[in-house]
mmCIF file of C-alpha atoms and ligand atoms in Angstrom:
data_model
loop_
_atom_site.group_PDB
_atom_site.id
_atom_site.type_symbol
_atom_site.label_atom_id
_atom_site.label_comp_id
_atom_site.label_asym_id
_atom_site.label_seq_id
_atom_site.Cartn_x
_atom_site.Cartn_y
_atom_site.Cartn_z
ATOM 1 C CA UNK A 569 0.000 0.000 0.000
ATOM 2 C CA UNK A 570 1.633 3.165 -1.405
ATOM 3 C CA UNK A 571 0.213 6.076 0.745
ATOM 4 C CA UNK A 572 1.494 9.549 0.289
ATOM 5 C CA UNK A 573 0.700 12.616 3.005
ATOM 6 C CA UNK A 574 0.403 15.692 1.048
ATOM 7 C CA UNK A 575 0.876 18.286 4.106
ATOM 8 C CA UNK A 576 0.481 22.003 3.855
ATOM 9 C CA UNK A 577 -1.372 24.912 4.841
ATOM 10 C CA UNK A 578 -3.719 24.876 2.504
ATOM 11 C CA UNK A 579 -4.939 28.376 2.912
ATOM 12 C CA UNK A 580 -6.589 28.384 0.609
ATOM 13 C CA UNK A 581 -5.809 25.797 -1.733
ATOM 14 C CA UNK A 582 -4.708 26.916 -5.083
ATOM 15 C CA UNK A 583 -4.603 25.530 -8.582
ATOM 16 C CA UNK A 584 -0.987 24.592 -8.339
ATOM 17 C CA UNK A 585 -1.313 22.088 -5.130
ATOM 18 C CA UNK A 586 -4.868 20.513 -7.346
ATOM 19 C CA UNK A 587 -1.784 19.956 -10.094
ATOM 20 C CA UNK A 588 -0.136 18.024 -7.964
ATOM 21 C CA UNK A 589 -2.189 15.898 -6.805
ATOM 22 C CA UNK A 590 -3.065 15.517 -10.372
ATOM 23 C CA UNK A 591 0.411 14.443 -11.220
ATOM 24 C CA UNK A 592 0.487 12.072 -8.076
ATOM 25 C CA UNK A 593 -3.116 9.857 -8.569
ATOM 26 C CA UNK A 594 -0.557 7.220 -10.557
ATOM 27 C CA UNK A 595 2.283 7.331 -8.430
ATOM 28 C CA UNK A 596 0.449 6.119 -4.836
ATOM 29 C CA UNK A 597 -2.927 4.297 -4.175
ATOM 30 C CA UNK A 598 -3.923 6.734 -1.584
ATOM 31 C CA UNK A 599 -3.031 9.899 -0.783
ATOM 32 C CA UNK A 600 -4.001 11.626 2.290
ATOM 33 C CA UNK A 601 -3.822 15.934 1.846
ATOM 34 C CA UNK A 602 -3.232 16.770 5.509
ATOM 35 C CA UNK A 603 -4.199 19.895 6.072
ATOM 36 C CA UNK A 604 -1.971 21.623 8.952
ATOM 37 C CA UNK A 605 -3.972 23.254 12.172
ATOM 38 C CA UNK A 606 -1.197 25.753 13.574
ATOM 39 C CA UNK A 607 -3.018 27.754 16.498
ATOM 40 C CA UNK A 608 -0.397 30.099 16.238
ATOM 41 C CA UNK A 609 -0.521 31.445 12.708
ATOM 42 C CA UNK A 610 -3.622 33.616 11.467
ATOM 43 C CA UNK A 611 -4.985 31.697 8.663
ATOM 44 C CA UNK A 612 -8.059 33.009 5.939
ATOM 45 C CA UNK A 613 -9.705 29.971 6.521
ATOM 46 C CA UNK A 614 -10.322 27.423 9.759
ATOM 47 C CA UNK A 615 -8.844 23.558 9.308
ATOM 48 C CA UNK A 616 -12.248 22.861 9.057
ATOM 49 C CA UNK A 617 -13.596 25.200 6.130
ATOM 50 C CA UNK A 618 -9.820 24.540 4.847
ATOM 51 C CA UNK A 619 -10.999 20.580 4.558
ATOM 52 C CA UNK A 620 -14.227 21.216 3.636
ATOM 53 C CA UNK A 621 -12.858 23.392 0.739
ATOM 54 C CA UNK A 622 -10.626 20.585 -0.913
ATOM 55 C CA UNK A 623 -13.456 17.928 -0.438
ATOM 56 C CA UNK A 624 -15.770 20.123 -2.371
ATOM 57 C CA UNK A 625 -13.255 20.967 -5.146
ATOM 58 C CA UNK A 626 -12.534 17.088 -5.029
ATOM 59 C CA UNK A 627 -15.763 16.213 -5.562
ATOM 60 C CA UNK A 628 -16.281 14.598 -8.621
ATOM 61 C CA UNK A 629 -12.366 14.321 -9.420
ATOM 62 C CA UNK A 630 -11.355 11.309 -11.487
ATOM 63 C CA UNK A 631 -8.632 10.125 -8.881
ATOM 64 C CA UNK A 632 -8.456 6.837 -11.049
ATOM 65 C CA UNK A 633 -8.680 4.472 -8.176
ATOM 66 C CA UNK A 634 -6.012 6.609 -6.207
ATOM 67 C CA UNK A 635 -8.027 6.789 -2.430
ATOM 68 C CA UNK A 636 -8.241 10.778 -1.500
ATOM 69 C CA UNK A 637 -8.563 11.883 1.724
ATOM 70 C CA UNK A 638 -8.542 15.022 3.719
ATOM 71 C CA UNK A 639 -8.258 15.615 7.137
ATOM 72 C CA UNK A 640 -6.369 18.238 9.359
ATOM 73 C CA UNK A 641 -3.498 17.666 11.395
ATOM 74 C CA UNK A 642 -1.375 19.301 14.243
ATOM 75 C CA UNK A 643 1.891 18.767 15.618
ATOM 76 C CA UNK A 644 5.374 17.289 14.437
ATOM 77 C CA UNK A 645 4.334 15.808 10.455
ATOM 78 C CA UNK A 646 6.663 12.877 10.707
ATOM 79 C CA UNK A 647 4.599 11.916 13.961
ATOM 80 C CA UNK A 648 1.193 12.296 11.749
ATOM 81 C CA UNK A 649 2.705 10.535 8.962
ATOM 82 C CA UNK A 650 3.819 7.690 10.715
ATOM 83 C CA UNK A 651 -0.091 7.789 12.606
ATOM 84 C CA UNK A 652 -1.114 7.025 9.302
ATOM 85 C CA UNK A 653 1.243 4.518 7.929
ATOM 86 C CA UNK A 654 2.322 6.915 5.381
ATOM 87 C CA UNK A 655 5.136 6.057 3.351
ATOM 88 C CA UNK A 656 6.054 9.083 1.843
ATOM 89 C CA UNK A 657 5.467 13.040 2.401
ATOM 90 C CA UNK A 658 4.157 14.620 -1.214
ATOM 91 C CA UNK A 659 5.896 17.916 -1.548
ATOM 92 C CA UNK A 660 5.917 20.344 -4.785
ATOM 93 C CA UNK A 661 8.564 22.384 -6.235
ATOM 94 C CA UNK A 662 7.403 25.068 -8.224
ATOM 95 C CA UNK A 663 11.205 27.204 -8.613
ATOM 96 C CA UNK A 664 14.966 27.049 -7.284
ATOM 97 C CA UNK A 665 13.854 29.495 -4.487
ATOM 98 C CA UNK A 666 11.345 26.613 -2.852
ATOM 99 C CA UNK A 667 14.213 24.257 -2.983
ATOM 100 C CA UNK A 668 16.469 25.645 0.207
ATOM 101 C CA UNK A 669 13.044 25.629 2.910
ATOM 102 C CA UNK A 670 11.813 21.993 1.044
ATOM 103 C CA UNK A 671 16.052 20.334 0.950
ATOM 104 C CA UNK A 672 15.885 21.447 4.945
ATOM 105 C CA UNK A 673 12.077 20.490 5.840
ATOM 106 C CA UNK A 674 12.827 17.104 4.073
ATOM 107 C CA UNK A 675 16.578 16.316 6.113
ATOM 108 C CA UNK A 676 14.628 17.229 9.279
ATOM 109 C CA UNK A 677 12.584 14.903 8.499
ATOM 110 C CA UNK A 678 14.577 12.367 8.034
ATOM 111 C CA UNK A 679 16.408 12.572 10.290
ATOM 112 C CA UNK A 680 13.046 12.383 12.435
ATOM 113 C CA UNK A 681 12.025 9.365 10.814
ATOM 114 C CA UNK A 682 14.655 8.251 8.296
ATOM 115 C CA UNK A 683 12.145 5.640 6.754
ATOM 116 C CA UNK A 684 9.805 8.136 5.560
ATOM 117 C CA UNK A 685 10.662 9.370 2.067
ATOM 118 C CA UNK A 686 9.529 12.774 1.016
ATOM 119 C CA UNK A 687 9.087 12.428 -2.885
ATOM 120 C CA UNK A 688 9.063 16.122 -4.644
ATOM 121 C CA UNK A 689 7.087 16.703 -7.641
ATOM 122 C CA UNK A 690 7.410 19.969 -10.328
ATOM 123 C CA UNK A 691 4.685 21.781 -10.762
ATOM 124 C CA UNK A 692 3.431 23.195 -14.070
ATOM 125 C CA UNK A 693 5.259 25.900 -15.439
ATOM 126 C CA UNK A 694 1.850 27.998 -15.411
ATOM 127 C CA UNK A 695 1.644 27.817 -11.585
ATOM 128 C CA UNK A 696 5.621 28.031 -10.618
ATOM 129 C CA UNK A 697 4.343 31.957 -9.356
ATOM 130 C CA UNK A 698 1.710 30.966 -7.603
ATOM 131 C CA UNK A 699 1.418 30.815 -3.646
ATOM 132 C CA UNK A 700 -1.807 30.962 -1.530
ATOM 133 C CA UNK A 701 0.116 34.162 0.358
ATOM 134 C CA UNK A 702 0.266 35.915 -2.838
ATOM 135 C CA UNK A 703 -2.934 34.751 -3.886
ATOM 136 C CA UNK A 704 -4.734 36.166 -0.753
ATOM 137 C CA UNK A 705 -2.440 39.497 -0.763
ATOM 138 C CA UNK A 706 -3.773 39.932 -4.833
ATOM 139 C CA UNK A 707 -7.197 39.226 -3.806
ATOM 140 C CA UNK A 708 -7.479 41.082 -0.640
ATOM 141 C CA UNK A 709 -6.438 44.123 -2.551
ATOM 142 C CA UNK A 710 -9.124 43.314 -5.249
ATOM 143 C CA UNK A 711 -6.946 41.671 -7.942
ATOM 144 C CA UNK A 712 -7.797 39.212 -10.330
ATOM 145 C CA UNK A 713 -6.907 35.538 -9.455
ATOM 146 C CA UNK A 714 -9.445 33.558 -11.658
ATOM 147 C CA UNK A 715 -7.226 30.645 -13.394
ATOM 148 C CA UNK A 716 -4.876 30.358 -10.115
ATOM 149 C CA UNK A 717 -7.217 28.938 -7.989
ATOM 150 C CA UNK A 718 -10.727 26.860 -8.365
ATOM 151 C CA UNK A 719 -13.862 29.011 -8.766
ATOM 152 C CA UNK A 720 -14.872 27.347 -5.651
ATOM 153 C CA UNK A 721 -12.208 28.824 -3.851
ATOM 154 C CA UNK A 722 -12.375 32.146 -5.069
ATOM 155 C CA UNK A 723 -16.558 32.187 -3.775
ATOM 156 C CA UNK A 724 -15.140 31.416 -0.993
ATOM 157 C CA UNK A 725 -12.399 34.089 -0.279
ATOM 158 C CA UNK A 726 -15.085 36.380 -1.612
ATOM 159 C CA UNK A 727 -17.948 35.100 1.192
ATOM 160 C CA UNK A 728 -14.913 35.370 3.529
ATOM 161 C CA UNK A 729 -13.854 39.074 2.869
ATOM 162 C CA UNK A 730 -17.964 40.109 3.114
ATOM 163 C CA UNK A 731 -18.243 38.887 6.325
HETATM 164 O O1 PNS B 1106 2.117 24.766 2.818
HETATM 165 P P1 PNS B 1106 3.219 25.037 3.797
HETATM 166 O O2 PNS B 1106 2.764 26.076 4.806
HETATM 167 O O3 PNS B 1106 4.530 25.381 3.142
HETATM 168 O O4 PNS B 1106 3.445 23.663 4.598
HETATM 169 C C1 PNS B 1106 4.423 23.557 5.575
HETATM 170 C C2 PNS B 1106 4.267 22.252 6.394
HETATM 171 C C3 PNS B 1106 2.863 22.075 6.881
HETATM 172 C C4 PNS B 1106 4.631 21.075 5.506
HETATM 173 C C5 PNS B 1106 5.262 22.351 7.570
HETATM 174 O O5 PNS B 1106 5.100 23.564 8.226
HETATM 175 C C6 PNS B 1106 5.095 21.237 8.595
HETATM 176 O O6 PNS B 1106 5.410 20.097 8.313
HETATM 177 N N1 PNS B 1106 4.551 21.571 9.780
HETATM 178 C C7 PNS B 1106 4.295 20.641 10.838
HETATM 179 C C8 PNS B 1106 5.301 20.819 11.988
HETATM 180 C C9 PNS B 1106 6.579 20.107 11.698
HETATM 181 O O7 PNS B 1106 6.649 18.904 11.539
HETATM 182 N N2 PNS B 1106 7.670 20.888 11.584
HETATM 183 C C10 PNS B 1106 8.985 20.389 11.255
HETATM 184 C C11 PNS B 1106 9.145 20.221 9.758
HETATM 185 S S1 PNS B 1106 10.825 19.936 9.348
#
């Protein structure tokens, strides 16, 4: 059983992390996209509305026979991972300037738990710009972001910024 953890913030989730996922349905027969709940930082959106987000963009996904799941997570990730009998940690690269914080994240890591792989996967050229920070930052100040995130997302963020 080949289970990635695809761990990340997630706030909100943007086309580039759906690519991903996309690009990892073949490689693993489940993948779990573990959604991190850090009381400390400020996020848009709750874990909850966070998770409720990706299984509502999921909806409907061809995962060809890849298992999806979402679910929120706090704490040290190797400890979640290995809670889950993960085998690997999903990460994506989308330029040189993610490699220095993913090359250190992943070392920790191993040397945490130095039988959990974290696999790295390149994200389409079209998304290499795009971060949720930036994506919040552009639509907070009333940018466009259709095309960088799902139109669920964007309702969302909108709802959000009415309230
Ligand atoms: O999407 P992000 O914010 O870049 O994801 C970062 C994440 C969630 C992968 C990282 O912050 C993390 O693993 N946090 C859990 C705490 C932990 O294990 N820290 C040590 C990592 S070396």
């Amino acid at each position: 059983m080949r289970r990635a953890i695809f761990p990340g913030s997630f706030d909100p989730l943007t086309n580039g992390h759906l690519d991903i996922v996309e690009r990892s349905i073949d490689l693993f027969d489940e993948i779990i996209i573990g959604v991190l709940n850090n009381p400390d930082k400020h996020p848009m959106f709750s874990p909850e509305e966070r998770c409720e987000m990706i299984d509502e963009v999921f909806e409907g996904f061809d995962s060809k026979g890849c298992k999806l799941v979402v679910e929120s997570f706090q704490g040290l990730l190797v400890d979640y991972v290995k809670s889950r009998n993960g085998t690997a940690i999903l990460r994506g690269i989308r330029a040189v300037s993610d490699y220095e914080y993913e090359l250190r994240m992943a070392l920790m890591n191993r040397r945490l738990e130095p039988e959990i792989e974290t696999v790295f996967l390149m994200a389409a050229e079209e998304y290499s710009y795009v971060s949720s920070r930036l994506v919040k930052q552009v639509f907070t100040l009333g940018g466009r972001v259709e095309g960088l995130i799902p139109d669920l997302v964007e309702e969302k963020m909108r709802e959000k910024l009415n309230s």
